[in-house]
Coordinates of C-alpha atoms and ligand atoms in Angstrom, one line a residue:
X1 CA -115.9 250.1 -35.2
X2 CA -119.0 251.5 -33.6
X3 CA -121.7 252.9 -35.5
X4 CA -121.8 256.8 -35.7
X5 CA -118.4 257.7 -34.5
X6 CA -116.7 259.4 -37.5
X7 CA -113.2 259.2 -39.2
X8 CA -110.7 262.4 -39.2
X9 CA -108.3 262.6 -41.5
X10 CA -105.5 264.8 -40.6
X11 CA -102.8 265.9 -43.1
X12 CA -99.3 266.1 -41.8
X13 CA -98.3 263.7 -39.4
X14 CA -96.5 265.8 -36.9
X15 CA -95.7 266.3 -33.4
X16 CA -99.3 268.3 -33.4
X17 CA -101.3 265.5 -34.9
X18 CA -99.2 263.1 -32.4
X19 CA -100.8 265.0 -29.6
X20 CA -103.8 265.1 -31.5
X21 CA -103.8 261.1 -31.0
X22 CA -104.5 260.6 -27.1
X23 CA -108.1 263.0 -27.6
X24 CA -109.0 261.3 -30.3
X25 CA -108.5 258.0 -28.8
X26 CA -110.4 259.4 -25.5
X27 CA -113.1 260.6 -27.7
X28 CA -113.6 257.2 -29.6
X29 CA -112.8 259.4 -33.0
X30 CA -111.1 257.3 -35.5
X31 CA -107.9 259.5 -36.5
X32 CA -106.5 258.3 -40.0
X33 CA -103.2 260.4 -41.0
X34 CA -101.5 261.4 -44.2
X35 CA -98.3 261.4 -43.4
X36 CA -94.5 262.2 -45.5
X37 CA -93.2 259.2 -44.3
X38 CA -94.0 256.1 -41.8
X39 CA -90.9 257.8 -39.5
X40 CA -93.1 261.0 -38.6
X41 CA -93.7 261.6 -35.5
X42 CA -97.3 261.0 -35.1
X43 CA -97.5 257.6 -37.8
X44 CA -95.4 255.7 -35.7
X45 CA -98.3 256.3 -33.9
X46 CA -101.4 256.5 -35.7
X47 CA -102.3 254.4 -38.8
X48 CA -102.0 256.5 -41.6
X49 CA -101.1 256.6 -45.2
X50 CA -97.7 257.7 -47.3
X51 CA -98.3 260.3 -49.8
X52 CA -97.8 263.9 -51.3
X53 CA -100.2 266.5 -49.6
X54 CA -98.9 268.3 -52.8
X55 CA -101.0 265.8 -55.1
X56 CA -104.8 266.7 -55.4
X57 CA -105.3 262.9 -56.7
X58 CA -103.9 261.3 -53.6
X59 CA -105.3 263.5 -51.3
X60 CA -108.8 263.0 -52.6
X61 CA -108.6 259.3 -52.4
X62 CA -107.2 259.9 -48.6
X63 CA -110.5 261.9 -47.7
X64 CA -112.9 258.6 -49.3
X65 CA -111.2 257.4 -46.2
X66 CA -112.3 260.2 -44.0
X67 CA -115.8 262.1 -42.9
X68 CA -113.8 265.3 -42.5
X69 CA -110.1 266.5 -43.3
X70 CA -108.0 269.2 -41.3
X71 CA -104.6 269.6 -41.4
X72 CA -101.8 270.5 -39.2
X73 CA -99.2 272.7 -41.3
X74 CA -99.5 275.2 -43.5
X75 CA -97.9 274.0 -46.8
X76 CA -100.5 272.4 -48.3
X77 CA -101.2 274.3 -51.5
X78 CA -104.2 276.9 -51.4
X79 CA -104.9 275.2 -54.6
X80 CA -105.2 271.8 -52.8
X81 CA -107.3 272.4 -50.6
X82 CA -110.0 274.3 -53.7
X83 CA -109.9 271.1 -55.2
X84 CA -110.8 269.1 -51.7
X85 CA -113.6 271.7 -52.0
X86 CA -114.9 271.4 -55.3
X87 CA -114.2 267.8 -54.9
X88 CA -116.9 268.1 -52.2
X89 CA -114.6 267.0 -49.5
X90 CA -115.3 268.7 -45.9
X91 CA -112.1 270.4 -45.3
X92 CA -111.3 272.5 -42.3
X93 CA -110.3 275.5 -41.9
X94 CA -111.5 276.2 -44.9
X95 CA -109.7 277.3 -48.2
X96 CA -111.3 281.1 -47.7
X97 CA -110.2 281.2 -44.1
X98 CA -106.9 278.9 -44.3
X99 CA -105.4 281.5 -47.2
X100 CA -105.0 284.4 -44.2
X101 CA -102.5 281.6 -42.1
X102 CA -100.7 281.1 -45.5
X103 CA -100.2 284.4 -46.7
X104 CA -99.4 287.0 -44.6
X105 CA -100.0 289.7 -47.2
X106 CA -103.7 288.2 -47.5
X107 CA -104.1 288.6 -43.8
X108 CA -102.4 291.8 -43.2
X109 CA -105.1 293.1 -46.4
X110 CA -108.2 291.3 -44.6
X111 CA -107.5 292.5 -41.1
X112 CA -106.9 296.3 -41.9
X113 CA -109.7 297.8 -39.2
X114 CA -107.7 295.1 -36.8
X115 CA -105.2 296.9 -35.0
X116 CA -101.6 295.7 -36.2
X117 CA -98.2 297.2 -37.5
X118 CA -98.5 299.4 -41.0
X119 CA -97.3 297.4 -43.6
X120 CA -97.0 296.8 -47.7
X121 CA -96.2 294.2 -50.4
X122 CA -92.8 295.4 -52.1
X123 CA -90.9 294.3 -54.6
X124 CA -88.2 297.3 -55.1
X125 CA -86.4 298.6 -51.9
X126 CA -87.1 302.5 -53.1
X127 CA -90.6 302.0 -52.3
X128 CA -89.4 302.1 -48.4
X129 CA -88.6 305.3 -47.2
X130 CA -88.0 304.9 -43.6
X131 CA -86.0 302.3 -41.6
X132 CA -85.9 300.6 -39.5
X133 CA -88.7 297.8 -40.8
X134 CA -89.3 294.2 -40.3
X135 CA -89.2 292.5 -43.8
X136 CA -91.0 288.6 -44.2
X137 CA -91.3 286.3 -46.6
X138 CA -95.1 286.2 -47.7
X139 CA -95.4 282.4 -46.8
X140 CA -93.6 279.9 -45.8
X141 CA -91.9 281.3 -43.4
X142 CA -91.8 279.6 -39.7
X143 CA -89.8 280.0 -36.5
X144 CA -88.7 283.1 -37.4
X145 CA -86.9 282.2 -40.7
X146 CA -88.5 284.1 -43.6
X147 CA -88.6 287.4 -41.2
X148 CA -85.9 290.1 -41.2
X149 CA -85.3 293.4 -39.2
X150 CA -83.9 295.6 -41.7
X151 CA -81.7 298.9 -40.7
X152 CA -81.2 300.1 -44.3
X153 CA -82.2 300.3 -48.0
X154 CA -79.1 298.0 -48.6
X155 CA -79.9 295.2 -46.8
X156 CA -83.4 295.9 -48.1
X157 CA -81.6 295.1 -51.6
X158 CA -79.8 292.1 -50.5
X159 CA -82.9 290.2 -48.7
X160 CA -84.9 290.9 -52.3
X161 CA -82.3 289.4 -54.1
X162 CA -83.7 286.2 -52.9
X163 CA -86.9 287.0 -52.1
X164 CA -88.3 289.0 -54.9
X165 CA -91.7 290.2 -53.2
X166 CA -91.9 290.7 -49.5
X167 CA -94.6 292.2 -46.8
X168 CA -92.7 295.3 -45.5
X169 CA -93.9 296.1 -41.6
X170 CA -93.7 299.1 -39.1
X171 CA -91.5 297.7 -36.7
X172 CA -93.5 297.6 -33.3
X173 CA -91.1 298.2 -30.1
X174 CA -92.7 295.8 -28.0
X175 CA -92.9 295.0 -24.6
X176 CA -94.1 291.7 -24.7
X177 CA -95.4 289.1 -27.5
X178 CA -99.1 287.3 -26.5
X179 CA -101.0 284.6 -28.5
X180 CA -104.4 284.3 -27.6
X181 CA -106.0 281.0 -28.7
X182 CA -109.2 280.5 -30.7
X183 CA -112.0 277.9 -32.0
X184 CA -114.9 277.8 -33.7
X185 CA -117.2 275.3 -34.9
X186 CA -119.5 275.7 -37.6
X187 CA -122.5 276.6 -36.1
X188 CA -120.8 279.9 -34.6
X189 CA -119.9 278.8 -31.3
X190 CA -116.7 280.3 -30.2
X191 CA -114.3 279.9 -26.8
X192 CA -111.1 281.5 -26.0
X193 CA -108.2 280.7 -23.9
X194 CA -106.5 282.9 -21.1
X195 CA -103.9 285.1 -23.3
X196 CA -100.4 283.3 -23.2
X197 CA -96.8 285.2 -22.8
X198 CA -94.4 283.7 -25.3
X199 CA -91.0 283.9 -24.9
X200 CA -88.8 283.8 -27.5
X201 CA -85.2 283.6 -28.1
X202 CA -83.6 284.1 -31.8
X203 CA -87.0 283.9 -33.5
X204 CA -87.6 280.5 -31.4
X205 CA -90.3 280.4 -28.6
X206 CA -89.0 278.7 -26.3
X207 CA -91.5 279.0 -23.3
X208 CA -95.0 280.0 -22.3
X209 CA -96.5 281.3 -19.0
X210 CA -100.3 281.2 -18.8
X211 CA -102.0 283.5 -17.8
X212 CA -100.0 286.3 -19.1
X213 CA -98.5 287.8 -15.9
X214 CA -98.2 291.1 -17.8
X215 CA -101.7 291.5 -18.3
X216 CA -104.7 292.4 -16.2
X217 CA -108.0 291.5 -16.3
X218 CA -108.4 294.5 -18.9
X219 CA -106.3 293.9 -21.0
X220 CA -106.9 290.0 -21.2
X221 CA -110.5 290.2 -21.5
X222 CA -109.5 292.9 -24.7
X223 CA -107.1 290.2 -26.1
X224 CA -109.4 287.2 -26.4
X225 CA -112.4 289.7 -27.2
X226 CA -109.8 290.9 -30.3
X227 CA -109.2 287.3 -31.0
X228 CA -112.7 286.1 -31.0
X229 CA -114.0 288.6 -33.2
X230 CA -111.3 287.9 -35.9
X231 CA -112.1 284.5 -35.7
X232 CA -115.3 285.6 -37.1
X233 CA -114.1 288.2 -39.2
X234 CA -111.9 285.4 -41.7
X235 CA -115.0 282.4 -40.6
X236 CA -112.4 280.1 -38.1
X237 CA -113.4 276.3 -37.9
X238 CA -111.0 274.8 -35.7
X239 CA -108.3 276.0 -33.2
X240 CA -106.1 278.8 -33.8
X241 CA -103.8 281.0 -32.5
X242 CA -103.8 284.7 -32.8
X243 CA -100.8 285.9 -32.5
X244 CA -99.7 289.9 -30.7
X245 CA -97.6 292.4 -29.6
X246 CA -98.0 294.5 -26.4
X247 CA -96.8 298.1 -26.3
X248 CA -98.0 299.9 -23.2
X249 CA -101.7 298.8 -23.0
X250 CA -102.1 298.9 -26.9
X251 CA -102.4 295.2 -28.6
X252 CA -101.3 295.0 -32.4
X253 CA -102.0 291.7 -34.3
X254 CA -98.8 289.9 -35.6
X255 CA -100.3 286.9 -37.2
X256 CA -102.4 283.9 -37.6
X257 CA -102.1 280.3 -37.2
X258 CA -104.9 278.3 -38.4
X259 CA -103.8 274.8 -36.4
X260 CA -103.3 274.0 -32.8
X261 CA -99.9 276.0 -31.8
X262 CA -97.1 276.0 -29.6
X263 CA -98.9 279.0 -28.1
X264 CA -101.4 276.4 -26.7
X265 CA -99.3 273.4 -25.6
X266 CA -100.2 274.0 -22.3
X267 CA -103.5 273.4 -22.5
X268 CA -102.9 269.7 -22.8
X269 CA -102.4 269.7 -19.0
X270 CA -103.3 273.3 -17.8
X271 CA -106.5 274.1 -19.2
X272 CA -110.2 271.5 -19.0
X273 CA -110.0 271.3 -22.5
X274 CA -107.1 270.4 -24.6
X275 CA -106.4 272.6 -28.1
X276 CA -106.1 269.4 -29.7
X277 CA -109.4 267.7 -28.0
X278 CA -110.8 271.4 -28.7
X279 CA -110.1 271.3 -32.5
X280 CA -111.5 267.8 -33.1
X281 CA -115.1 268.8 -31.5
X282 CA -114.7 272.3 -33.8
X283 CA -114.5 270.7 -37.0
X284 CA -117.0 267.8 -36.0
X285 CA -119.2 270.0 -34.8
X286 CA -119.5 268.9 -31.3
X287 CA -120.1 271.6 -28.6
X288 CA -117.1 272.9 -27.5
X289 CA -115.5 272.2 -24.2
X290 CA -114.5 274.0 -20.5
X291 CA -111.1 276.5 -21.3
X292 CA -110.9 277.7 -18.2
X293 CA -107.3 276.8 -16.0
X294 CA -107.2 273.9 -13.9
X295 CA -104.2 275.7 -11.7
X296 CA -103.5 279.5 -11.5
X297 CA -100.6 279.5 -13.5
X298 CA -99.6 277.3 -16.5
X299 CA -96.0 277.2 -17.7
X300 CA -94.3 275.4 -20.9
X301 CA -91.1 274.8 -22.1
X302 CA -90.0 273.6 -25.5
X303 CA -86.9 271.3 -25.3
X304 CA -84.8 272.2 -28.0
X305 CA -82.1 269.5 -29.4
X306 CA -78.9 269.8 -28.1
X307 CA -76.0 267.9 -27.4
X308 CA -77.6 264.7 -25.7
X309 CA -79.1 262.6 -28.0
X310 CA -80.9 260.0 -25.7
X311 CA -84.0 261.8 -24.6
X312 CA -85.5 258.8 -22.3
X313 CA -82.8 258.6 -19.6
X314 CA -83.1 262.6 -18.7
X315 CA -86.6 261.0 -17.0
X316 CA -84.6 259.6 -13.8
X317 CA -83.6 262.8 -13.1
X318 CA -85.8 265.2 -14.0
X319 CA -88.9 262.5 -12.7
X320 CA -87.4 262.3 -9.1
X321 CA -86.9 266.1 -9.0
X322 CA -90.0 267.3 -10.1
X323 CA -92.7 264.8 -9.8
X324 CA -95.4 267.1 -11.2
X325 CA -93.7 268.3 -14.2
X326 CA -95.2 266.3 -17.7
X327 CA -93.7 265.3 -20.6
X328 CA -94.3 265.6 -24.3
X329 CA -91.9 263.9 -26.6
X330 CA -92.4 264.3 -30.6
X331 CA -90.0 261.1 -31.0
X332 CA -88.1 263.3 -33.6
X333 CA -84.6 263.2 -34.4
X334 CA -82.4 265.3 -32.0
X335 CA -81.1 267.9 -34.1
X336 CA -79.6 271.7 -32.5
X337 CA -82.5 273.7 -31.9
X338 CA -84.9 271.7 -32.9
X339 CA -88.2 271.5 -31.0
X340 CA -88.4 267.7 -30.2
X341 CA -90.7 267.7 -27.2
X342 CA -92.1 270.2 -24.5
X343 CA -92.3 270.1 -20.9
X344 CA -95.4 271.5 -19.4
X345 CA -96.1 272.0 -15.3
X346 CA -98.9 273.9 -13.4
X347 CA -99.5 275.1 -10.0
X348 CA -99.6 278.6 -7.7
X349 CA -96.1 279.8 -7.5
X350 CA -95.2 281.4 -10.7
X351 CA -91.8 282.1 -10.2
X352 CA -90.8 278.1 -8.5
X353 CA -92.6 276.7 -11.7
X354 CA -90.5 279.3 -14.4
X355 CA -87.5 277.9 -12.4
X356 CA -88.3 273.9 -12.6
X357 CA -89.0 274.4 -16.5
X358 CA -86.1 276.2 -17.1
X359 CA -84.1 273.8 -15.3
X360 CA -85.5 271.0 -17.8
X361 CA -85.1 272.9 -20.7
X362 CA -81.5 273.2 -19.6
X363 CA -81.4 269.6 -18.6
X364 CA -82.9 267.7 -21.3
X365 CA -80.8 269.4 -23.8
X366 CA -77.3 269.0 -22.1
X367 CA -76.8 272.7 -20.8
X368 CA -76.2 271.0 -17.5
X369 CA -75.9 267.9 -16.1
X370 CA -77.8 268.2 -12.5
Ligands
ADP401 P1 -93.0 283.4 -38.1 O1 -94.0 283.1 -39.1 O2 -91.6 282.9 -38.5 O3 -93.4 283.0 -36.7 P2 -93.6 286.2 -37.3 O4 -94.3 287.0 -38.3 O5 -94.3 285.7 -36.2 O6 -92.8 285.0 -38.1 O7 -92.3 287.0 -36.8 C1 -91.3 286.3 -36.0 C2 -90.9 287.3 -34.9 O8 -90.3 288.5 -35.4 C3 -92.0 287.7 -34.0 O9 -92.3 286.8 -33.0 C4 -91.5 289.0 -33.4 O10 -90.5 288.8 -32.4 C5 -90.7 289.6 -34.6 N1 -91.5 290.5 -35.4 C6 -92.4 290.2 -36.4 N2 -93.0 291.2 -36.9 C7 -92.6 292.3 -36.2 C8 -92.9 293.7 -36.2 N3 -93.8 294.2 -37.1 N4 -92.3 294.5 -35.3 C9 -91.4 294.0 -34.4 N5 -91.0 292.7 -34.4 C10 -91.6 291.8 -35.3

């Protein structure tokens, strides 16, 4: 290995540390994985080791391995990632910044002078007076599980009956839901992506349209401004995606997530710098790359699992039709509804390239067979 080129452990070996393989490789970064099992997506890739990102011990002899750690889910314990610390271990985000992508009662708390929906921790259904509200889980929540529009104090009951504590919100009656994308490196330098439209269907986004048609030049430049300086505000290192609603011209903050996101799989082709590429200089410290669009638009569609189970032989098809449309396959088991690749296309015509995603979305998962 070549002197001077350092080691990156990652944490999680998913299908965002698979696409964080291909940058690293460009970059000459050694990418070393801690991975659930050898079937994950990104370690039948990547070398990597087996273990419990639960387990302080194993994780500490994982980072002797590594100049600096990240990770690419948000389960490792808070308490994990303290003992990385005190362990000396550089770990980014940190554990002071990761807790507000972890607990969404920790964020709502530290981003009170950000604009977002009212909300409060609750653990008795009295304490809510007016409905309707959105309910969520405080963490661990994903894909829209763990989150719950609530008409009534009785269904108020029943969701506590399972979940004892929960972060009660005003519920915003959005037009449209944005995620703006973030990084920062440690010595303050900051970049933003354009502001993304995600759509979503039953909690689920399922596709992306770059730059957000809805918004003008305004309103973007307020987005990424809002996303920026909360990226200061909780200390960012590394990508992440800030998460919003749009009512009118008002913006309300929805959540963080401390990781490359969904919100930013376009940038692997529509954008000069990648998210991934873009974390991997943040927590190294590099200078950060180009953002700006390489098209005018940038579109993405997650293929969800469906009825066809052989992902390669969509190709023929969908290849010959759309030359310039890319693939991203997370080599994941086909399960219904779960996100096992994305399709990503840019270009000028906005409405041709909604139609040829859609159209592979529909493909790839069996909707229809042309
Ligand atoms: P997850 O962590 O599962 O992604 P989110 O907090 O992003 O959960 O919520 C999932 C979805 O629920 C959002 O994308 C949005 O559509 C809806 N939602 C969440 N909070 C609110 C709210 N306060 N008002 C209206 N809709 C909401």
């Amino acid at each position: 290995m070549s002197k001077g080129f350092p080691t990156v452990g990652i944490i999680g070996a998913g299908q965002l540390a698979r696409m964080s393989v291909a940058p690293a490789a460009a970059l000459g970064i050694n990418l070393i994985l801690f991975a659930e099992s050898p079937q994950d997506s990104a370690a039948q890739i990547c070398q990597h080791v087996v273990g419990d990102y639960k387990n302080l011990n194993q994780l500490k002899s994982f980072a002797e391995k590594c100049d600096v750690l990240t990770f690419e889910h948000e389960l490792v314990p808070l308490s994990v990632i303290k003992g990385l610390e005190a362990a000396g271990v550089c770990v980014y985000p940190t554990s002071t910044s990761f807790e507000f992508s972890q607990d969404k009662a920790a964020m709502r708390k530290r981003l009170t002078s950000f604009p977002g929906p009212k909300s409060e921790v609750i653990s008795d259904a009295s304490a809510v007076s007016e409905f309707p509200v959105v309910a969520k889980k405080i963490s661990g929540g994903y894909d829209g599980r763990g989150v719950w529009k609530i008409k009534s104090e009785d269904e108020l009951v029943e969701v506590l009956k399972s979940n004892p504590t929960l972060l009660v919100e005003e519920l915003i009656n959005f037009d449209y839901e944005v995620a703006v994308m973030v990084a920062r490196s440690p010595h303050g330098q900051a970049t933003s992506w354009a502001p993304t439209q995600t759509i979503q269907e039953e909690g689920i986004c399922t596709s992306t349209i770059t730059p957000a048609p809805i918004f003008g030049d305004e309103l973007s430049e307020r987005a990424q401004a809002l996303a920026l300086e909360i990226a200061q505000e909780v200390g960012l290192i590394g990508v992440m995606a800030v998460e919003m609603f749009v009512k009118g011209d008002e913006l309300y903050v929805n959540e963080l997530a401390m990781r490359a996101h969904n919100s930013g799989h376009w940038t692997i082709e529509g954008s000069k710098t990648s998210q991934f590429e873009q974390h991997l200089r943040a927590i190294l410290d590099l200078p950060l790359g180009d953002t700006s669009l390489v098209a005018s638009h940038a579109v993405m569609g997650n293929i969800l699992g469906g009825e066809k189970t052989d992902m390669y032989r969509p190709y023929l098809h969908l290849m010959a039709r759309n030359p310039e449309l890319k693939f991203h396959q997370y080599m994941k088991e086909v399960r219904p509804g779960r996100k096992i690749g994305h399709v990503n296309i840019i270009g000028e015509n906005l409405l041709e390239l909604t139609q040829i995603v859609q159209h592979a979305r529909d493909y790839m998962s069996g909707e229809i067979d042309e």
